[in-house]
Amino acid sequence: MSETFDVAVVGGGMVGGAIAYGCARSGARTVLLDGADASLRAARGNFGLVWSQGKGKDMPAYAVWTRTSLELWPAFAEAMGSAAGQEIGYRRVGGLAFCVGEQELAERRDEVQRLHNLDGGRGPPVRLLERRELEALLPGTPLGPQVTGASLAPDDGHVNPLLLLRGLHAGFLRAGGVHRPGVEVARIDAADSFAIDCGASVVRARKVVVAAGVGTPRLAAMLGIEVPVRPVRGQNMVTERLPPMLPLPASALRQTAEGVVQIGVTNEEGTWDPATTVVALARMAARAVTLLPPLARARIVRAWGALRPMTPDGYPAYAQSATHPGAFVAVCHSGVTLSAAHAGVLAKCVLAGRLSDEFSDMHPARFGRGDRVHAA
Amino acid sequence: MKPDLLIVGAGPAGLAAAIEARARGLTILLLDENEAAGGRVWQAQQRRPAKDADDAFALATIDAFRASGAEVRFGATVWAIEAEATVYWSEAGQAHTASAGRVLLATGTTERPLPIPGWTLPGVMTVGAAQIALKTAGLVPTGATWIAGQGPLLLLYAVQALRAGGRIAGILDLSDPAARWTALRELPGALRTPSVLAKGLCWRREIARSGVPWLRADSLHAIGDGALKEIAFRTGGRDRHEPADLLLLHDGIVPSVQITRALGCEHAWDAAQRCWRPIADEWGATSLPHVLVAGDGAGVGGWQAAGISGRLAALGAAAALGRIDVATRDAAARPLRAARARALAVRPLLDTLYAPRPPALDDATIVCRCEEVSAARIREAVRLGCIGLNQLKAFTRCGMGPCQGRMCGTTAAEVVAQALGVPIARIEPYRLRFPTKPLTLGELAALDDGGGDWTE
Amino acid sequence: MFTRPDSGSIFFHFDGKEIRAREGDSIAAALLAAGERVTRTTPVGRAPRGPFCMMGACFDCLAEVDGVAGVQTCLVPARAGMRVARQQGAPPDEFEAA
């Protein structure tokens, strides 16, 4: 292939897929280099939350970035639905984080007070609901006796993450994007353009975006960007289809439009194995049954693990290379929530060759490794 | 209790392994999800009188197992196995667990799906299903019953059904017409297992004598509105329609790999039998040190070979656990190896005669029964960039239903392989995780001890 | 369909009908013996389904048994007085609190 693409995106998950879609939609000749079917893909393990609650406690810029994405989501969902050939199940119905017991409720109350100011004033604040208010909000939901309340973010919601991924890929192709699956990128060299060694061939592009999840550090280093990323495993499970009982998603419990109840989630360090463990499944089951006791009779039909790409502080890392102009890095573990902003704002920055100021605080230089590289 | 060897499956392989292991002094726990011993091949054997030497052998094995001192739990469905051979299972909705020195999987096979248009209609079942109905409930086919496909089980069932007083409207042979001739070259080898050959020929003759029509056919469709009413097929250059209220399909059996996949054992593609099987040495040792496999689940070889492989696995485990020395193990294994070679000698002939054919699916034919995903949707997903079954699952929900891909995995891989024009062995199969059988959240929650703190 | 000389003397209910079963029958086998091929309709397309593999692998023989939905009828022995109901789409609306 002798063509030199405008943009090459390495990584076909939520982040790479959204950026590639945004670039292709803007008219850039874009190639998406995607890994093998069995490669570690956080995108397939996603919970499906479109979520602002609890985000950016220690980094206001991230809270703002999250809100930016949330504002773009309704229009983005429609575009995705049209690309996927079916609506992708985006429901902006509000998002809950349940409290079990009096102590959790007290702690949440304090936290809600603190979060009030971090929002950037751009949206309705998170509200704490005591038990009675929660019951009024969810009249048909069989809440367990130990549920004392929940915090509610009114603009949060959920989506079918697999349909979202499908929409990104379909929309990308429809916009003229070139998809190369089954690719393992060995090296990226820079001369006039970037030469991406894909084993059997070399792909050339004027710009390159590395959005390879847990595989990002190795490739980013070749482009002069140090970004530490480690895997943090999250286990999930889903039930058989059940009658409607939970109209709003919660942080670790949601009922999909098909009636399936999805239950999560663990945060496990130190493993590269996306397997499930009985001890974790049992713990999540116990919590789910505490929240909604009738779930005790529901059957789990499937469980899986996925590896979150986690930076040292848990916040995203976006950077453009100072040594290799035109090279970018994007990694986060909230790929669903941020996909609207990635497809919109971030893709435009990539095409313009420059990350705007809203990304400064999310530069990996904050981790203090190697060169201090600031956004130009 | 920590048994030396925990065996999953009480069929010929599992029972033989238990008996051999007990004779070598190992403590055994055997789990089977059925209500009695026998697995599939010897299902409900104890409820029937022995009519031939094979039946007598089955009953003798079951008796020997009962007398062996192995602990057994029936109605026990294994749903997870973790490191150092910790096994989780359900009995009557309650979770149990045990750790063992080694775990031996003797879980047998499932039938290869034979997807045809209309195969999800009530009234379409597998030959294996009909055999289970015959053995456990005495049900015989009657009226407008058709059988279609190929393979030894199809012949055996037809004979069993006719002998039990059943009526069959016709048998459609869907095998490759050229297979008879290519199989001839395997005949010399197969003559080492003359009993199997003789049986097969007898069965064919018996069916012919019964007057049941035997037709070479293709393009089979199941037709009905809400349930099966008729079948359509092509035979002798003509299209035919026949009334049918029961259609029994069979296209051979394949190893059941749910558990070995979820464990992460390595598998190899068996080109002759067109299926995946776990990689194992002659002692049944897989790529995981604590996991052994035996019987048809390690590779289809018939019940005689299964029993022998069970004994070899038991010997291997006994030596690995230090109960017997290697010299004893090898001396005991020598005659078994020879017997196994004889039992397996007929396989190349059977594999060629009944060679599975890559399906040619109409776009509308359902591949994933649970999620009702058609071949057309799979082909569309391939156009969107799916190169394996895991991305396929993500894009179409194919394989996400309760059967966890048992019914659709082989077919989905065939469709993807054909669409991409690559060998089917290159198609990444479904990534499976425990639990491999459904269980309730209540049952799972009861296992939580409340300690540790790392969930949201 | 299927037939047998002795249909048994255990009785259970299926959608208002009395079904005969023998000792050792699974619910699915007894239903087939009685000519009942449909145990449910699917959640996705509301398509009728019934027993297919009879060995617990296909999950097509699901029905509601004594108030519990999603039961694999080929794996559960028929017992006298059982109430079995065809399962429509998703499990039925009464989802009793534990």
Short mmCIF file of N, CA, C and O in Angstrom, two decimals, chain A residues 138-209:
data_model
loop_
_atom_site.label_atom_id
_atom_site.label_comp_id
_atom_site.label_asym_id
_atom_site.label_seq_id
_atom_site.Cartn_x
_atom_site.Cartn_y
_atom_site.Cartn_z
N LEU A 138 -38.18 5.59 42.25
CA LEU A 138 -38.19 4.24 41.67
C LEU A 138 -39.34 3.42 42.26
O LEU A 138 -39.11 2.50 43.05
N PRO A 139 -40.57 3.76 41.88
CA PRO A 139 -41.71 3.11 42.54
C PRO A 139 -41.77 1.60 42.33
O PRO A 139 -42.21 0.88 43.21
N GLY A 140 -41.31 1.09 41.19
CA GLY A 140 -41.45 -0.35 40.94
C GLY A 140 -40.22 -1.15 41.31
O GLY A 140 -40.15 -2.35 41.03
N THR A 141 -39.26 -0.49 41.93
CA THR A 141 -37.98 -1.17 42.18
C THR A 141 -37.95 -1.79 43.56
O THR A 141 -38.14 -1.10 44.55
N PRO A 142 -37.71 -3.07 43.66
CA PRO A 142 -37.73 -3.77 44.97
C PRO A 142 -36.44 -3.57 45.74
O PRO A 142 -35.60 -4.46 45.85
N LEU A 143 -36.27 -2.39 46.31
CA LEU A 143 -35.04 -2.07 47.03
C LEU A 143 -34.90 -2.91 48.30
O LEU A 143 -35.87 -3.12 49.02
N GLY A 144 -33.69 -3.38 48.56
CA GLY A 144 -33.45 -4.15 49.77
C GLY A 144 -33.54 -3.27 51.00
O GLY A 144 -33.35 -2.06 50.93
N PRO A 145 -33.83 -3.87 52.16
CA PRO A 145 -34.00 -3.09 53.39
C PRO A 145 -32.76 -2.33 53.82
O PRO A 145 -32.87 -1.31 54.51
N GLN A 146 -31.56 -2.78 53.42
CA GLN A 146 -30.36 -2.07 53.86
C GLN A 146 -30.00 -0.87 52.99
O GLN A 146 -29.04 -0.17 53.27
N VAL A 147 -30.74 -0.68 51.91
CA VAL A 147 -30.45 0.48 51.05
C VAL A 147 -30.95 1.73 51.75
O VAL A 147 -32.14 1.86 52.03
N THR A 148 -30.03 2.63 52.05
CA THR A 148 -30.39 3.82 52.82
C THR A 148 -30.60 5.04 51.93
O THR A 148 -31.17 6.03 52.37
N GLY A 149 -30.15 4.96 50.72
CA GLY A 149 -30.33 6.09 49.82
C GLY A 149 -29.41 5.94 48.63
O GLY A 149 -28.86 4.86 48.37
N ALA A 150 -29.23 7.05 47.91
CA ALA A 150 -28.34 7.03 46.75
C ALA A 150 -28.04 8.46 46.35
O ALA A 150 -28.81 9.38 46.63
N SER A 151 -26.90 8.65 45.70
CA SER A 151 -26.63 9.96 45.09
C SER A 151 -27.04 9.87 43.62
O SER A 151 -26.84 8.85 42.98
N LEU A 152 -27.65 10.94 43.15
CA LEU A 152 -28.21 10.96 41.81
C LEU A 152 -27.58 12.07 40.99
O LEU A 152 -27.55 13.22 41.42
N ALA A 153 -27.06 11.74 39.83
CA ALA A 153 -26.58 12.74 38.88
C ALA A 153 -27.60 12.78 37.75
O ALA A 153 -27.70 11.83 36.97
N PRO A 154 -28.38 13.85 37.63
CA PRO A 154 -29.54 13.85 36.73
C PRO A 154 -29.20 13.70 35.25
O PRO A 154 -30.02 13.22 34.49
N ASP A 155 -28.01 14.13 34.85
CA ASP A 155 -27.67 14.06 33.43
C ASP A 155 -26.95 12.79 33.02
O ASP A 155 -26.61 12.61 31.85
N ASP A 156 -26.69 11.94 34.01
CA ASP A 156 -25.99 10.70 33.68
C ASP A 156 -26.95 9.71 33.06
O ASP A 156 -28.17 9.89 33.05
N GLY A 157 -26.40 8.63 32.54
CA GLY A 157 -27.26 7.62 31.92
C GLY A 157 -26.44 6.44 31.48
O GLY A 157 -25.32 6.22 31.97
N HIS A 158 -27.00 5.66 30.58
CA HIS A 158 -26.28 4.50 30.08
C HIS A 158 -26.60 4.26 28.61
O HIS A 158 -27.50 4.88 28.04
N VAL A 159 -25.83 3.36 28.03
CA VAL A 159 -25.96 3.09 26.60
C VAL A 159 -25.56 1.64 26.38
O VAL A 159 -24.94 1.02 27.26
N ASN A 160 -25.92 1.08 25.25
CA ASN A 160 -25.44 -0.26 24.92
C ASN A 160 -24.04 -0.11 24.35
O ASN A 160 -23.87 0.35 23.21
N PRO A 161 -23.02 -0.47 25.12
CA PRO A 161 -21.65 -0.18 24.67
C PRO A 161 -21.26 -0.97 23.42
O PRO A 161 -20.42 -0.51 22.64
N LEU A 162 -21.85 -2.12 23.22
CA LEU A 162 -21.50 -2.91 22.03
C LEU A 162 -22.11 -2.29 20.78
O LEU A 162 -21.50 -2.29 19.72
N LEU A 163 -23.32 -1.75 20.92
CA LEU A 163 -23.91 -1.07 19.77
C LEU A 163 -23.15 0.21 19.49
O LEU A 163 -23.02 0.62 18.32
N LEU A 164 -22.65 0.86 20.53
CA LEU A 164 -21.84 2.06 20.33
C LEU A 164 -20.60 1.71 19.52
O LEU A 164 -20.27 2.39 18.53
N LEU A 165 -19.93 0.63 19.89
CA LEU A 165 -18.72 0.21 19.18
C LEU A 165 -19.05 -0.12 17.73
O LEU A 165 -18.33 0.25 16.80
N ARG A 166 -20.17 -0.77 17.55
CA ARG A 166 -20.61 -1.10 16.20
C ARG A 166 -20.90 0.16 15.39
O ARG A 166 -20.54 0.26 14.22
N GLY A 167 -21.53 1.13 16.04
CA GLY A 167 -21.82 2.39 15.37
C GLY A 167 -20.54 3.11 14.98
O GLY A 167 -20.43 3.66 13.88
N LEU A 168 -19.56 3.10 15.87
CA LEU A 168 -18.29 3.76 15.57
C LEU A 168 -17.62 3.11 14.35
O LEU A 168 -17.16 3.82 13.44
N HIS A 169 -17.61 1.79 14.33
CA HIS A 169 -16.97 1.10 13.20
C HIS A 169 -17.75 1.30 11.91
O HIS A 169 -17.17 1.55 10.85
N ALA A 170 -19.07 1.16 12.00
CA ALA A 170 -19.88 1.33 10.79
C ALA A 170 -19.80 2.76 10.28
O ALA A 170 -19.66 3.01 9.07
N GLY A 171 -19.88 3.73 11.19
CA GLY A 171 -19.81 5.13 10.80
C GLY A 171 -18.46 5.47 10.20
O GLY A 171 -18.35 6.24 9.24
N PHE A 172 -17.43 4.88 10.75
CA PHE A 172 -16.07 5.09 10.25
C PHE A 172 -15.96 4.60 8.81
O PHE A 172 -15.44 5.31 7.93
N LEU A 173 -16.46 3.41 8.56
CA LEU A 173 -16.39 2.85 7.21
C LEU A 173 -17.22 3.68 6.24
O LEU A 173 -16.81 3.95 5.11
N ARG A 174 -18.40 4.06 6.71
CA ARG A 174 -19.28 4.83 5.84
C ARG A 174 -18.66 6.16 5.46
O ARG A 174 -18.89 6.68 4.37
N ALA A 175 -17.84 6.72 6.37
CA ALA A 175 -17.19 8.01 6.09
C ALA A 175 -15.92 7.83 5.28
O ALA A 175 -15.15 8.78 5.12
N GLY A 176 -15.70 6.62 4.78
CA GLY A 176 -14.54 6.39 3.93
C GLY A 176 -13.30 5.91 4.66
O GLY A 176 -12.21 5.85 4.07
N GLY A 177 -13.45 5.57 5.95
CA GLY A 177 -12.30 5.09 6.70
C GLY A 177 -11.86 3.71 6.24
O GLY A 177 -12.65 2.93 5.72
N VAL A 178 -10.60 3.41 6.43
CA VAL A 178 -10.05 2.11 6.07
C VAL A 178 -9.74 1.35 7.36
O VAL A 178 -8.99 1.84 8.21
N HIS A 179 -10.31 0.18 7.51
CA HIS A 179 -10.15 -0.61 8.73
C HIS A 179 -9.22 -1.78 8.45
O HIS A 179 -9.46 -2.55 7.53
N ARG A 180 -8.15 -1.91 9.22
CA ARG A 180 -7.24 -3.03 9.06
C ARG A 180 -7.20 -3.83 10.36
O ARG A 180 -6.48 -3.48 11.30
N PRO A 181 -8.02 -4.90 10.43
CA PRO A 181 -8.03 -5.70 11.66
C PRO A 181 -6.90 -6.72 11.68
O PRO A 181 -6.27 -6.99 10.66
N GLY A 182 -6.67 -7.30 12.84
CA GLY A 182 -5.66 -8.35 12.95
C GLY A 182 -4.24 -7.84 12.84
O GLY A 182 -3.33 -8.58 12.50
N VAL A 183 -4.04 -6.57 13.15
CA VAL A 183 -2.70 -5.96 13.00
C VAL A 183 -2.01 -5.85 14.34
O VAL A 183 -2.59 -5.41 15.32
N GLU A 184 -0.75 -6.23 14.38
CA GLU A 184 0.07 -6.02 15.57
C GLU A 184 1.15 -5.02 15.16
O GLU A 184 1.99 -5.33 14.33
N VAL A 185 1.10 -3.83 15.73
CA VAL A 185 2.07 -2.80 15.33
C VAL A 185 3.40 -3.06 16.03
O VAL A 185 3.47 -3.06 17.25
N ALA A 186 4.44 -3.28 15.24
CA ALA A 186 5.75 -3.60 15.82
C ALA A 186 6.53 -2.32 16.13
O ALA A 186 7.13 -2.18 17.19
N ARG A 187 6.51 -1.39 15.19
CA ARG A 187 7.27 -0.16 15.36
C ARG A 187 6.56 0.98 14.67
O ARG A 187 5.81 0.78 13.71
N ILE A 188 6.88 2.20 15.15
CA ILE A 188 6.47 3.40 14.42
C ILE A 188 7.73 4.25 14.23
O ILE A 188 8.38 4.60 15.21
N ASP A 189 8.05 4.51 12.99
CA ASP A 189 9.20 5.37 12.69
C ASP A 189 8.70 6.66 12.07
O ASP A 189 7.66 6.68 11.43
N ALA A 190 9.48 7.71 12.23
CA ALA A 190 9.07 8.99 11.65
C ALA A 190 10.14 9.50 10.70
O ALA A 190 11.31 9.50 11.04
N ALA A 191 9.71 9.88 9.51
CA ALA A 191 10.61 10.55 8.57
C ALA A 191 9.79 11.71 8.02
O ALA A 191 9.41 12.61 8.74
N ASP A 192 9.48 11.67 6.73
CA ASP A 192 8.55 12.69 6.21
C ASP A 192 7.17 12.47 6.81
O ASP A 192 6.45 13.40 7.10
N SER A 193 6.84 11.20 6.90
CA SER A 193 5.56 10.85 7.51
C SER A 193 5.85 9.73 8.49
O SER A 193 7.00 9.29 8.63
N PHE A 194 4.82 9.26 9.12
CA PHE A 194 5.00 8.16 10.05
C PHE A 194 4.92 6.84 9.29
O PHE A 194 4.03 6.66 8.44
N ALA A 195 5.83 5.96 9.57
CA ALA A 195 5.83 4.64 8.94
C ALA A 195 5.52 3.63 10.03
O ALA A 195 6.31 3.43 10.95
N ILE A 196 4.35 3.01 9.92
CA ILE A 196 3.89 2.10 10.96
C ILE A 196 4.10 0.67 10.48
O ILE A 196 3.46 0.23 9.52
N ASP A 197 5.00 0.00 11.13
CA ASP A 197 5.35 -1.37 10.75
C ASP A 197 4.30 -2.32 11.28
O ASP A 197 4.22 -2.56 12.49
N CYS A 198 3.52 -2.88 10.38
CA CYS A 198 2.45 -3.77 10.78
C CYS A 198 2.79 -5.23 10.50
O CYS A 198 1.91 -6.06 10.32
N GLY A 199 4.05 -5.54 10.44
CA GLY A 199 4.43 -6.92 10.18
C GLY A 199 4.48 -7.17 8.69
O GLY A 199 5.53 -7.05 8.06
N ALA A 200 3.33 -7.51 8.12
CA ALA A 200 3.30 -7.85 6.69
C ALA A 200 3.39 -6.62 5.80
O ALA A 200 3.65 -6.75 4.60
N SER A 201 3.15 -5.45 6.35
CA SER A 201 3.18 -4.25 5.50
C SER A 201 3.55 -3.05 6.36
O SER A 201 3.59 -3.13 7.58
N VAL A 202 3.81 -1.95 5.69
CA VAL A 202 4.07 -0.69 6.38
C VAL A 202 2.99 0.30 5.98
O VAL A 202 2.73 0.50 4.79
N VAL A 203 2.36 0.91 6.97
CA VAL A 203 1.30 1.88 6.69
C VAL A 203 1.89 3.27 6.95
O VAL A 203 2.53 3.50 7.98
N ARG A 204 1.68 4.18 6.02
CA ARG A 204 2.20 5.54 6.16
C ARG A 204 1.08 6.52 6.40
O ARG A 204 0.02 6.44 5.76
N ALA A 205 1.36 7.48 7.30
CA ALA A 205 0.37 8.51 7.59
C ALA A 205 1.06 9.77 8.03
O ALA A 205 2.16 9.73 8.60
N ARG A 206 0.39 10.91 7.75
CA ARG A 206 0.96 12.19 8.16
C ARG A 206 0.83 12.41 9.65
O ARG A 206 1.65 13.10 10.25
N LYS A 207 -0.24 11.86 10.22
CA LYS A 207 -0.42 11.96 11.66
C LYS A 207 -0.70 10.56 12.20
O LYS A 207 -1.26 9.72 11.50
N VAL A 208 -0.34 10.35 13.44
CA VAL A 208 -0.64 9.06 14.06
C VAL A 208 -1.18 9.30 15.47
O VAL A 208 -0.69 10.18 16.19
N VAL A 209 -2.20 8.55 15.82
CA VAL A 209 -2.76 8.61 17.17
C VAL A 209 -2.63 7.23 17.78
O VAL A 209 -3.13 6.25 17.21
#
